[in-house]
Short mmCIF file of C-alpha atoms and ligand atoms in Angstrom, two decimals:
data_model
loop_
_atom_site.label_atom_id
_atom_site.label_comp_id
_atom_site.label_asym_id
_atom_site.label_seq_id
_atom_site.Cartn_x
_atom_site.Cartn_y
_atom_site.Cartn_z
CA MET A 1 -39.13 53.30 -146.60
CA ARG A 2 -36.60 52.69 -149.31
CA SER A 3 -34.95 55.66 -150.97
CA TYR A 4 -33.01 54.89 -154.12
CA THR A 5 -32.38 58.27 -155.67
CA GLN A 6 -28.98 57.74 -157.30
CA PHE A 7 -28.09 56.11 -160.59
CA TYR A 8 -25.06 53.96 -161.26
CA ILE A 9 -22.97 55.63 -163.97
CA ASP A 10 -19.29 55.18 -164.79
CA GLY A 11 -18.61 53.08 -161.69
CA ARG A 12 -20.11 55.63 -159.27
CA TRP A 13 -23.42 56.34 -157.58
CA THR A 14 -24.52 59.58 -159.21
CA SER A 15 -27.33 62.06 -158.60
CA PRO A 16 -29.63 62.76 -161.56
CA VAL A 17 -28.77 65.79 -163.71
CA THR A 18 -32.25 67.16 -162.98
CA PRO A 19 -33.63 65.94 -159.64
CA LYS A 20 -37.08 64.39 -159.90
CA THR A 21 -38.51 61.58 -157.80
CA ALA A 22 -41.46 59.20 -157.94
CA GLU A 23 -43.14 57.11 -155.27
CA VAL A 24 -43.13 53.33 -155.46
CA ILE A 25 -46.33 51.64 -154.28
CA ASN A 26 -46.50 48.27 -152.53
CA PRO A 27 -49.29 46.44 -154.41
CA ALA A 28 -50.17 44.36 -151.36
CA THR A 29 -50.96 47.39 -149.20
CA GLU A 30 -51.49 50.21 -151.74
CA GLU A 31 -49.09 52.19 -149.56
CA VAL A 32 -45.90 53.98 -150.53
CA SER A 33 -42.92 51.69 -149.98
CA GLY A 34 -40.24 54.11 -151.10
CA GLU A 35 -39.02 56.45 -153.80
CA ILE A 36 -36.76 56.43 -156.82
CA SER A 37 -35.32 59.11 -159.06
CA LEU A 38 -36.64 59.53 -162.56
CA GLY A 39 -33.85 60.14 -165.04
CA SER A 40 -33.71 62.41 -168.06
CA PRO A 41 -32.02 62.16 -171.49
CA ALA A 42 -29.04 64.06 -170.00
CA ASP A 43 -28.42 61.12 -167.62
CA VAL A 44 -28.66 58.76 -170.59
CA ASP A 45 -25.99 60.79 -172.44
CA LEU A 46 -23.62 60.48 -169.46
CA ALA A 47 -24.19 56.74 -169.15
CA VAL A 48 -23.79 56.08 -172.87
CA ALA A 49 -20.55 58.10 -172.97
CA ALA A 50 -19.22 56.09 -170.01
CA ALA A 51 -20.22 52.81 -171.65
CA ARG A 52 -18.56 53.86 -174.92
CA ARG A 53 -15.30 54.75 -173.14
CA ALA A 54 -15.35 51.47 -171.22
CA PHE A 55 -15.99 49.44 -174.37
CA ALA A 56 -12.57 50.41 -175.73
CA THR A 57 -10.93 48.17 -173.12
CA TYR A 58 -13.68 45.83 -171.93
CA GLY A 59 -14.54 44.92 -175.52
CA GLU A 60 -11.03 43.51 -175.81
CA SER A 61 -10.84 41.85 -172.39
CA SER A 62 -9.89 38.19 -172.21
CA VAL A 63 -12.35 35.36 -171.59
CA LYS A 64 -10.41 34.60 -168.41
CA ASP A 65 -10.94 38.14 -167.09
CA ARG A 66 -14.62 37.99 -167.89
CA LEU A 67 -14.99 34.60 -166.22
CA ASP A 68 -13.26 35.92 -163.09
CA LEU A 69 -15.62 38.87 -163.09
CA LEU A 70 -18.75 36.71 -163.46
CA GLU A 71 -17.57 34.42 -160.69
CA SER A 72 -16.99 37.34 -158.39
CA ILE A 73 -20.53 38.60 -159.19
CA GLN A 74 -21.86 35.12 -158.43
CA ALA A 75 -20.38 35.17 -154.92
CA GLU A 76 -21.85 38.60 -154.25
CA TYR A 77 -25.25 37.63 -155.70
CA VAL A 78 -25.48 34.65 -153.35
CA ARG A 79 -24.55 36.91 -150.41
CA ARG A 80 -27.37 39.36 -151.21
CA GLU A 81 -29.96 36.83 -152.44
CA ALA A 82 -32.30 37.21 -149.46
CA GLU A 83 -32.33 41.00 -149.91
CA LEU A 84 -33.22 40.54 -153.57
CA GLY A 85 -36.11 38.27 -152.58
CA GLU A 86 -37.40 40.77 -150.03
CA ALA A 87 -37.20 43.58 -152.60
CA ILE A 88 -39.14 41.55 -155.19
CA MET A 89 -41.84 40.78 -152.64
CA VAL A 90 -42.28 44.47 -151.81
CA GLU A 91 -42.01 45.87 -155.33
CA MET A 92 -44.26 43.51 -157.29
CA GLY A 93 -46.12 41.51 -154.65
CA ALA A 94 -44.68 38.02 -155.22
CA PRO A 95 -45.34 35.79 -152.18
CA LYS A 96 -42.21 35.39 -150.06
CA GLY A 97 -41.76 31.72 -150.98
CA LEU A 98 -41.81 32.57 -154.68
CA ALA A 99 -39.78 35.78 -154.34
CA ASN A 100 -37.07 34.03 -152.31
CA GLY A 101 -37.40 30.91 -154.43
CA PHE A 102 -37.92 30.86 -158.16
CA HIS A 103 -37.56 34.64 -158.65
CA THR A 104 -34.03 34.93 -157.26
CA LEU A 105 -33.11 31.44 -158.44
CA LEU A 106 -33.75 32.43 -162.06
CA GLY A 107 -31.27 35.31 -161.81
CA LYS A 108 -28.66 33.06 -160.22
CA GLY A 109 -29.35 30.39 -162.83
CA HIS A 110 -28.71 32.76 -165.74
CA LEU A 111 -25.48 33.86 -164.09
CA GLY A 112 -24.28 30.28 -163.60
CA THR A 113 -25.34 29.43 -167.15
CA ALA A 114 -23.43 32.40 -168.60
CA ILE A 115 -20.32 31.14 -166.79
CA GLU A 116 -20.78 27.60 -168.13
CA VAL A 117 -21.38 28.81 -171.69
CA LEU A 118 -18.46 31.25 -171.61
CA LYS A 119 -16.07 28.49 -170.61
CA GLU A 120 -16.88 26.62 -173.83
CA PHE A 121 -17.91 29.38 -176.23
CA LYS A 122 -16.04 29.55 -179.54
CA PHE A 123 -15.43 33.21 -180.33
CA GLU A 124 -13.34 32.21 -183.37
CA GLU A 125 -13.57 29.36 -185.82
CA GLN A 126 -11.87 28.73 -189.11
CA ARG A 127 -13.85 27.60 -192.17
CA GLY A 128 -11.64 27.11 -195.22
CA VAL A 129 -9.61 30.27 -195.85
CA THR A 130 -11.85 32.32 -193.60
CA LEU A 131 -11.65 33.05 -189.91
CA ILE A 132 -15.08 33.73 -188.45
CA ARG A 133 -14.89 35.90 -185.36
CA LYS A 134 -17.73 36.66 -182.97
CA GLU A 135 -17.11 40.11 -181.53
CA PRO A 136 -19.06 42.07 -178.92
CA ILE A 137 -21.61 44.35 -180.56
CA GLY A 138 -20.70 47.32 -178.36
CA VAL A 139 -22.85 49.52 -176.14
CA CYS A 140 -26.19 47.89 -175.31
CA GLY A 141 -29.41 49.37 -173.93
CA LEU A 142 -31.25 46.81 -171.79
CA ILE A 143 -34.92 47.59 -171.12
CA THR A 144 -36.79 45.24 -168.79
CA PRO A 145 -40.30 44.63 -167.37
CA TRP A 146 -41.45 44.11 -163.78
CA ASN A 147 -43.01 40.66 -163.87
CA TRP A 148 -39.91 38.48 -163.25
CA PRO A 149 -37.46 41.28 -162.42
CA MET A 150 -34.33 39.22 -161.72
CA ASN A 151 -34.97 36.82 -164.56
CA GLN A 152 -35.36 39.61 -167.10
CA THR A 153 -32.35 41.66 -166.02
CA CYS A 154 -29.98 38.75 -165.44
CA VAL A 155 -30.84 37.02 -168.72
CA LYS A 156 -29.56 40.16 -170.46
CA ILE A 157 -26.75 41.50 -168.26
CA PHE A 158 -24.72 38.30 -167.86
CA PRO A 159 -24.58 37.18 -171.51
CA ALA A 160 -23.81 40.80 -172.45
CA LEU A 161 -20.95 40.92 -169.92
CA ALA A 162 -19.74 37.49 -171.06
CA ALA A 163 -19.73 38.65 -174.68
CA GLY A 164 -17.60 41.73 -173.84
CA CYS A 165 -20.31 44.36 -174.20
CA THR A 166 -20.90 47.43 -172.09
CA MET A 167 -24.41 48.41 -171.14
CA ILE A 168 -27.02 50.70 -169.68
CA LEU A 169 -29.88 49.00 -167.81
CA LYS A 170 -33.30 50.69 -167.66
CA PRO A 171 -35.29 48.75 -165.05
CA PRO A 172 -39.09 48.88 -164.81
CA GLN A 173 -40.47 51.84 -162.91
CA LEU A 174 -42.94 49.59 -161.05
CA ALA A 175 -40.24 47.21 -159.76
CA PRO A 176 -37.04 49.22 -159.31
CA TYR A 177 -35.64 47.92 -156.01
CA SER A 178 -34.20 44.57 -157.04
CA ALA A 179 -32.40 46.22 -159.96
CA GLN A 180 -30.87 48.75 -157.58
CA ILE A 181 -29.56 45.94 -155.36
CA LEU A 182 -28.26 44.14 -158.44
CA ALA A 183 -26.33 47.29 -159.41
CA GLU A 184 -24.83 47.30 -155.89
CA ILE A 185 -23.84 43.67 -156.39
CA LEU A 186 -22.10 44.44 -159.68
CA ASP A 187 -20.34 47.43 -158.14
CA LYS A 188 -19.12 45.40 -155.16
CA ALA A 189 -17.97 42.58 -157.43
CA GLY A 190 -15.63 44.97 -159.25
CA VAL A 191 -17.24 45.49 -162.64
CA PRO A 192 -14.92 48.03 -164.33
CA ALA A 193 -16.20 51.62 -164.44
CA GLY A 194 -18.59 52.27 -167.31
CA VAL A 195 -19.10 48.61 -168.23
CA PHE A 196 -22.44 48.44 -166.40
CA ASN A 197 -24.60 51.53 -165.88
CA MET A 198 -28.13 51.84 -164.55
CA ILE A 199 -30.68 54.63 -164.82
CA GLN A 200 -34.15 54.42 -163.31
CA GLY A 201 -37.10 56.22 -164.82
CA GLN A 202 -39.94 56.28 -167.28
CA GLY A 203 -39.90 54.08 -170.35
CA SER A 204 -41.08 56.86 -172.61
CA VAL A 205 -38.14 59.03 -171.46
CA ILE A 206 -35.17 56.80 -170.57
CA GLY A 207 -36.12 53.81 -172.73
CA ALA A 208 -36.84 56.05 -175.72
CA ALA A 209 -33.62 58.07 -175.25
CA LEU A 210 -31.57 54.87 -175.21
CA THR A 211 -33.40 53.47 -178.22
CA ARG A 212 -32.87 56.61 -180.31
CA HIS A 213 -29.30 57.23 -179.12
CA GLU A 214 -26.71 57.48 -181.91
CA ASP A 215 -24.05 55.82 -179.78
CA VAL A 216 -26.05 52.79 -178.58
CA ASP A 217 -25.36 49.77 -180.79
CA MET A 218 -28.22 47.50 -179.79
CA ILE A 219 -31.35 47.40 -177.69
CA SER A 220 -32.52 44.30 -175.90
CA PHE A 221 -36.12 44.80 -174.87
CA THR A 222 -38.50 42.62 -172.90
CA GLY A 223 -42.02 43.91 -172.46
CA SER A 224 -45.34 44.42 -174.16
CA GLU A 225 -46.04 44.20 -177.87
CA PRO A 226 -47.09 47.86 -178.37
CA VAL A 227 -43.90 49.15 -176.72
CA GLY A 228 -41.87 46.65 -178.77
CA VAL A 229 -43.38 48.09 -181.94
CA GLN A 230 -42.54 51.64 -180.81
CA ILE A 231 -38.97 50.61 -180.00
CA GLN A 232 -38.44 49.17 -183.48
CA LYS A 233 -39.64 52.45 -184.97
CA ASP A 234 -37.47 54.54 -182.66
CA ALA A 235 -34.41 52.40 -183.43
CA ALA A 236 -34.89 52.53 -187.19
CA ASP A 237 -33.10 55.84 -187.82
CA THR A 238 -29.88 54.57 -186.29
CA VAL A 239 -30.18 51.06 -187.82
CA LYS A 240 -29.33 49.46 -184.49
CA ARG A 241 -30.04 45.84 -183.73
CA VAL A 242 -33.21 45.34 -181.68
CA GLY A 243 -33.90 42.14 -179.76
CA LEU A 244 -37.57 41.88 -178.78
CA GLU A 245 -39.05 39.53 -176.17
CA LEU A 246 -42.76 40.33 -176.12
CA GLY A 247 -46.06 38.94 -174.92
CA GLY A 248 -47.84 35.67 -175.40
CA LYS A 249 -51.15 33.80 -175.36
CA SER A 250 -49.74 30.33 -175.11
CA ALA A 251 -51.73 27.14 -175.60
CA TRP A 252 -51.54 24.15 -173.29
CA ILE A 253 -52.79 21.09 -175.16
CA VAL A 254 -53.99 18.28 -172.92
CA LEU A 255 -54.09 15.19 -175.12
CA ASP A 256 -56.81 12.59 -174.87
CA ASP A 257 -54.62 10.04 -173.08
CA ALA A 258 -53.36 12.49 -170.43
CA SER A 259 -54.34 12.14 -166.81
CA LEU A 260 -56.89 14.92 -166.45
CA ALA A 261 -56.72 15.28 -162.70
CA ALA A 262 -52.98 15.97 -162.62
CA ASN A 263 -52.65 17.98 -165.83
CA VAL A 264 -55.68 20.22 -165.54
CA ALA A 265 -54.91 20.95 -161.90
CA GLY A 266 -51.26 21.63 -162.78
CA ALA A 267 -52.10 23.86 -165.72
CA THR A 268 -54.66 25.82 -163.68
CA ALA A 269 -52.36 26.33 -160.70
CA GLY A 270 -49.54 27.17 -163.12
CA MET A 271 -51.63 29.91 -164.70
CA MET A 272 -52.22 31.49 -161.29
CA GLY A 273 -48.54 31.40 -160.32
CA ASN A 274 -46.94 34.88 -160.14
CA SER A 275 -50.56 36.14 -160.29
CA GLY A 276 -50.74 35.16 -163.95
CA GLN A 277 -48.06 37.70 -164.82
CA THR A 278 -45.84 35.39 -166.86
CA CYS A 279 -45.23 35.98 -170.56
CA SER A 280 -45.15 32.27 -171.41
CA ALA A 281 -48.10 31.26 -169.16
CA GLY A 282 -50.39 28.62 -170.65
CA SER A 283 -53.38 30.95 -170.70
CA ARG A 284 -55.39 28.88 -173.21
CA LEU A 285 -56.04 25.34 -171.96
CA LEU A 286 -57.06 23.14 -174.90
CA VAL A 287 -58.89 19.98 -173.83
CA PRO A 288 -60.78 17.15 -175.58
CA ALA A 289 -64.42 18.22 -175.99
CA SER A 290 -65.54 14.73 -174.95
CA ARG A 291 -63.99 15.22 -171.51
CA LEU A 292 -65.03 18.82 -170.91
CA ASP A 293 -67.21 18.11 -167.86
CA ASP A 294 -64.37 16.39 -166.02
CA VAL A 295 -61.98 19.20 -167.03
CA LYS A 296 -64.34 21.86 -165.68
CA ARG A 297 -64.61 20.11 -162.34
CA ALA A 298 -60.84 19.69 -162.02
CA ALA A 299 -60.08 23.27 -163.09
CA ALA A 300 -62.67 24.84 -160.78
CA GLU A 301 -61.40 22.81 -157.86
CA ALA A 302 -57.79 23.78 -158.59
CA ALA A 303 -58.59 27.50 -159.01
CA ASN A 304 -60.71 27.58 -155.84
CA GLY A 305 -57.86 25.90 -154.00
CA VAL A 306 -55.33 28.64 -154.82
CA THR A 307 -54.63 30.60 -151.64
CA VAL A 308 -54.52 34.37 -152.22
CA GLY A 309 -53.30 36.96 -149.76
CA ASP A 310 -50.49 38.88 -148.10
CA PRO A 311 -47.18 38.04 -149.83
CA GLN A 312 -45.51 37.97 -146.41
CA SER A 313 -47.58 34.93 -145.51
CA ASP A 314 -47.53 31.44 -146.88
CA VAL A 315 -49.86 31.91 -149.88
CA ALA A 316 -49.73 30.69 -153.48
CA MET A 317 -50.74 34.02 -154.99
CA GLY A 318 -50.17 37.64 -153.99
CA PRO A 319 -51.63 40.75 -155.60
CA VAL A 320 -51.07 41.84 -159.19
CA VAL A 321 -48.46 44.54 -159.66
CA SER A 322 -50.54 47.75 -159.69
CA LYS A 323 -53.93 49.39 -159.65
CA SER A 324 -53.79 49.85 -163.39
CA GLN A 325 -52.98 46.16 -163.96
CA TYR A 326 -55.85 45.25 -161.60
CA ASN A 327 -58.25 47.43 -163.59
CA ILE A 328 -57.13 45.97 -166.93
CA ILE A 329 -57.72 42.44 -165.63
CA GLN A 330 -61.16 43.36 -164.28
CA GLN A 331 -62.05 44.77 -167.72
CA TYR A 332 -61.03 41.49 -169.36
CA ILE A 333 -63.11 39.47 -166.88
CA GLU A 334 -66.07 41.74 -167.65
CA LYS A 335 -65.41 41.27 -171.38
CA GLY A 336 -65.39 37.48 -170.95
CA LEU A 337 -68.78 37.63 -169.24
CA GLU A 338 -70.16 39.93 -171.96
CA GLU A 339 -68.86 37.63 -174.69
CA GLY A 340 -70.77 34.74 -173.16
CA ALA A 341 -67.83 32.73 -171.85
CA GLU A 342 -68.86 30.36 -169.05
CA LEU A 343 -67.34 31.41 -165.72
CA ILE A 344 -66.44 28.35 -163.69
CA ALA A 345 -64.23 29.93 -161.00
CA GLY A 346 -63.37 33.40 -159.70
CA GLY A 347 -64.82 36.44 -161.45
CA LEU A 348 -65.01 40.16 -160.82
CA GLY A 349 -63.73 41.90 -157.69
CA ARG A 350 -61.29 40.99 -154.97
CA PRO A 351 -61.28 37.62 -153.21
CA GLU A 352 -63.37 37.57 -150.04
CA GLY A 353 -61.72 39.17 -147.03
CA LEU A 354 -59.17 41.15 -149.05
CA ASP A 355 -60.35 44.75 -149.17
CA LYS A 356 -57.02 46.43 -149.71
CA GLY A 357 -54.27 45.55 -152.15
CA TRP A 358 -54.52 44.65 -155.85
CA TYR A 359 -55.78 41.10 -155.37
CA VAL A 360 -57.61 39.30 -158.18
CA LYS A 361 -59.69 36.12 -157.91
CA PRO A 362 -58.12 33.11 -159.65
CA THR A 363 -60.52 33.01 -162.59
CA VAL A 364 -61.38 30.29 -165.09
CA PHE A 365 -63.61 30.59 -168.14
CA VAL A 366 -64.72 28.08 -170.73
CA GLY A 367 -64.81 29.85 -174.07
CA THR A 368 -63.94 29.79 -177.74
CA ASN A 369 -60.75 30.86 -179.46
CA ASP A 370 -62.36 33.85 -181.19
CA MET A 371 -63.21 35.57 -177.88
CA VAL A 372 -61.14 38.59 -176.85
CA ILE A 373 -60.15 36.77 -173.63
CA ALA A 374 -58.59 34.03 -175.80
CA ARG A 375 -56.87 36.37 -178.23
CA GLU A 376 -55.35 39.13 -176.10
CA GLU A 377 -52.74 38.83 -173.39
CA ILE A 378 -54.55 39.52 -170.09
CA PHE A 379 -51.44 39.24 -167.91
CA GLY A 380 -53.41 38.23 -164.85
CA PRO A 381 -54.72 35.03 -163.21
CA VAL A 382 -57.34 34.28 -165.86
CA LEU A 383 -57.43 30.95 -167.66
CA VAL A 384 -59.56 30.20 -170.72
CA ILE A 385 -60.45 26.56 -171.36
CA ILE A 386 -61.17 25.80 -175.01
CA PRO A 387 -62.54 22.39 -176.11
CA TYR A 388 -61.17 20.72 -179.27
CA ASP A 389 -62.50 17.86 -181.42
CA ASP A 390 -59.31 16.03 -182.44
CA ILE A 391 -55.55 16.59 -182.61
CA ASP A 392 -55.71 18.56 -185.87
CA ASP A 393 -58.31 20.83 -184.32
CA ALA A 394 -56.13 21.28 -181.21
CA VAL A 395 -53.10 22.26 -183.30
CA ARG A 396 -55.22 24.60 -185.44
CA ILE A 397 -56.56 26.39 -182.34
CA ALA A 398 -53.12 26.57 -180.73
CA ASN A 399 -51.64 28.18 -183.86
CA ASP A 400 -54.58 30.52 -184.39
CA SER A 401 -53.00 33.34 -182.41
CA ASN A 402 -51.01 36.49 -183.15
CA PHE A 403 -48.52 35.32 -180.55
CA GLY A 404 -46.12 32.37 -180.49
CA LEU A 405 -44.08 32.43 -177.29
CA GLY A 406 -44.75 29.32 -175.18
CA GLY A 407 -46.61 26.08 -175.61
CA TYR A 408 -47.35 22.96 -173.57
CA VAL A 409 -48.28 19.42 -174.51
CA SER A 410 -49.39 16.84 -171.93
CA GLY A 411 -49.99 13.21 -172.78
CA GLU A 412 -48.95 9.66 -172.05
CA ASP A 413 -47.75 8.77 -175.53
CA LEU A 414 -44.46 10.61 -176.04
CA ASP A 415 -44.44 10.14 -179.82
CA THR A 416 -47.81 11.88 -180.14
CA CYS A 417 -46.63 14.69 -177.83
CA ARG A 418 -43.51 15.14 -179.95
CA ALA A 419 -45.50 15.16 -183.20
CA VAL A 420 -47.82 17.84 -181.79
CA SER A 421 -44.87 19.91 -180.53
CA ARG A 422 -43.39 19.93 -184.06
CA ARG A 423 -46.58 21.40 -185.48
CA MET A 424 -46.95 24.24 -182.96
CA ARG A 425 -45.75 27.64 -184.26
CA THR A 426 -44.14 28.87 -181.08
CA GLY A 427 -40.66 29.47 -179.68
CA ALA A 428 -40.63 27.15 -176.65
CA ILE A 429 -42.71 24.07 -175.89
CA TRP A 430 -42.75 22.07 -172.69
CA VAL A 431 -43.65 18.41 -173.19
CA ASN A 432 -44.94 17.06 -169.87
CA GLY A 433 -43.04 19.75 -167.94
CA GLY A 434 -39.28 20.09 -167.55
CA PHE A 435 -36.89 22.99 -167.15
CA ASP A 436 -33.62 23.89 -168.92
CA PHE A 437 -31.50 27.03 -168.50
CA HIS A 438 -29.75 26.18 -171.77
CA ALA A 439 -32.93 25.99 -173.88
CA PRO A 440 -33.27 29.07 -176.12
CA PHE A 441 -36.26 31.21 -175.22
CA GLY A 442 -38.06 33.68 -177.49
CA GLY A 443 -41.05 34.16 -179.69
CA TYR A 444 -42.50 33.54 -183.13
CA LYS A 445 -44.87 36.06 -184.69
CA ARG A 446 -45.76 39.03 -182.45
CA SER A 447 -44.05 37.47 -179.46
CA GLY A 448 -40.77 38.93 -180.69
CA ASN A 449 -37.64 38.15 -182.63
CA GLY A 450 -34.91 37.47 -180.06
CA ARG A 451 -33.61 34.30 -178.44
CA GLU A 452 -32.34 34.52 -174.88
CA TRP A 453 -31.11 31.92 -172.34
CA GLY A 454 -27.98 29.82 -172.64
CA GLU A 455 -25.68 29.98 -175.63
CA PHE A 456 -28.37 31.51 -177.87
CA GLY A 457 -28.48 34.48 -175.51
CA PHE A 458 -24.83 35.21 -176.30
CA HIS A 459 -25.54 35.66 -180.03
CA GLU A 460 -27.82 38.60 -179.26
CA TYR A 461 -24.74 40.54 -178.12
CA LEU A 462 -22.25 39.46 -180.81
CA GLU A 463 -21.37 40.66 -184.29
CA VAL A 464 -19.98 38.20 -186.82
CA LYS A 465 -16.80 39.14 -188.67
CA SER A 466 -15.30 37.18 -191.58
CA VAL A 467 -11.57 37.52 -192.11
CA ILE A 468 -11.11 36.04 -195.57
CA GLY A 469 -7.64 34.91 -196.56
CA TRP A 470 -6.73 34.06 -192.97
CA ASN A 471 -5.12 30.86 -194.10
P1 NAD B 501 -44.00 47.43 -170.90
O1 NAD B 501 -43.84 47.21 -172.36
O2 NAD B 501 -45.03 48.37 -170.45
O3 NAD B 501 -42.61 47.93 -170.26
C1 NAD B 501 -41.41 47.22 -170.39
C2 NAD B 501 -40.25 48.18 -170.23
O4 NAD B 501 -40.25 49.10 -171.32
C3 NAD B 501 -40.32 49.02 -168.95
O5 NAD B 501 -39.02 49.19 -168.43
C4 NAD B 501 -40.86 50.35 -169.48
O6 NAD B 501 -40.51 51.44 -168.66
C5 NAD B 501 -40.18 50.43 -170.83
N1 NAD B 501 -40.82 51.31 -171.82
C6 NAD B 501 -42.11 51.76 -171.83
N2 NAD B 501 -42.31 52.58 -172.89
C7 NAD B 501 -41.14 52.64 -173.57
C8 NAD B 501 -40.73 53.31 -174.77
N3 NAD B 501 -41.55 54.08 -175.48
N4 NAD B 501 -39.46 53.13 -175.18
C9 NAD B 501 -38.61 52.34 -174.50
N5 NAD B 501 -38.94 51.69 -173.36
C10 NAD B 501 -40.20 51.84 -172.90
O7 NAD B 501 -44.20 45.98 -170.28
P2 NAD B 501 -44.48 45.58 -168.77
O8 NAD B 501 -45.89 45.93 -168.45
O9 NAD B 501 -43.39 46.11 -167.91
O10 NAD B 501 -44.29 44.00 -168.85
C11 NAD B 501 -45.28 43.13 -169.22
C12 NAD B 501 -45.11 42.68 -170.66
O11 NAD B 501 -43.82 42.07 -170.83
C13 NAD B 501 -46.09 41.60 -171.05
O12 NAD B 501 -46.59 41.84 -172.34
C14 NAD B 501 -45.25 40.32 -171.06
O13 NAD B 501 -45.74 39.29 -171.85
C15 NAD B 501 -43.95 40.84 -171.54
N6 NAD B 501 -42.86 39.92 -171.19
C16 NAD B 501 -42.24 39.19 -172.17
C17 NAD B 501 -41.24 38.28 -171.85
C18 NAD B 501 -40.52 37.48 -172.89
O14 NAD B 501 -39.46 36.94 -172.58
N7 NAD B 501 -41.02 37.37 -174.10
C19 NAD B 501 -40.87 38.12 -170.52
C20 NAD B 501 -41.54 38.87 -169.54
C21 NAD B 501 -42.52 39.78 -169.90
#
């Protein structure tokens, strides 16, 4: 049993002002895996005051000092990486290979990228008579979700530290352990008191208190669209900057000349990765209508081939994060059946032989873009295949969404892929795969307004000052 009942405030492990705890449930077993404290606005006040005090010096620290600090965190992160992986497996049910692989690697990657960017970043440049300075925005509230816990926290903390900001992290209540270990890492690495603070607790209490706080300069939020809307409203009275990274319903366009076997199987398995709990997942697979029968065969085979089970074993997919997430996904599968979508793999209930734990069947429908299952973010292992007539039709369907986070184009002819990628109204598009820590990541439309990753992630945490008459 893990017991993480202290917060990290002003460089010390601190008991909550008002003691209150909550159980954390292991989604693979439905059993209690530990407890955390739930903070109150009084804890937020202490953390914000510490961050404000620390900003007076850290905000003026040198790039060299900040690089030394990030490098010292890097060494400590690598030392504790296996513990982070174990924590992620227990808290949100990622299979051990994924938890100890891509999950922790993403955090380490954002840290390494922040170091690389900081080495080259121009905080000052002269244009004519004006000096343009990029200065840290100040005290930041960082609010993160549970689905890729190290990715979401690290993509905020390290650019914020590199920029010279101080911060208060509010990790997700469902996945609090990895954040606690990360706070230990930052403490051990020598982050100055007050620069990084962490309070666990409920979003509606801690997240809202940070968002409304007079002395917090910006909020960086990753999570669902409805909470993002609430955060913008709560932040309005104090006119603070709000960076939003929200949900998606991303289209994967398989072009006519693409190899169906490889691409449909890849897209289907990709959708089931992390139990479908990925904001940029290609949850709408757009395929040529003339090849639908072949697509159905390939997708059903791929979905039926996904191994589901205990995250401690060698499976491709573990459970989804919680009972409530399980129930939401079941309701969407039911809705798909009601709407008349054709079920070609998976369906309602748990996979055979798994009676305990929040396991969902890898599910594939063939449907139309006006169905609820094609319009709303399900956030589970449910793929909707949608046939298209020609490229214009494919682009029209892809763009007919409230969201605009990810996008995928597969095809042999690179010029056609590029032309399609230009027409898609979405923040990040993968053409025949690829991965880049320096590529900006964020959404169009209701997928948000921020851009994280690489150099673009730094701008979230910087103000721009013009000093006119410098020269
Ligand atoms: P969520 O919106 O329920 O919670 C996210 C965080 O916000 C949690 O820490 C939560 O405690 C906190 N919160 C809840 N209510 C709040 C309030 N009123 N004020 C301030 N904070 C509050 O989201 P989730 O279920 O944890 O995560 C899943 C969602 O995150 C999905 O919609 C997914 O697409 C999205 N997501 C987006 C990205 C991206 O980069 N665009 C990445 C990962 C996840």
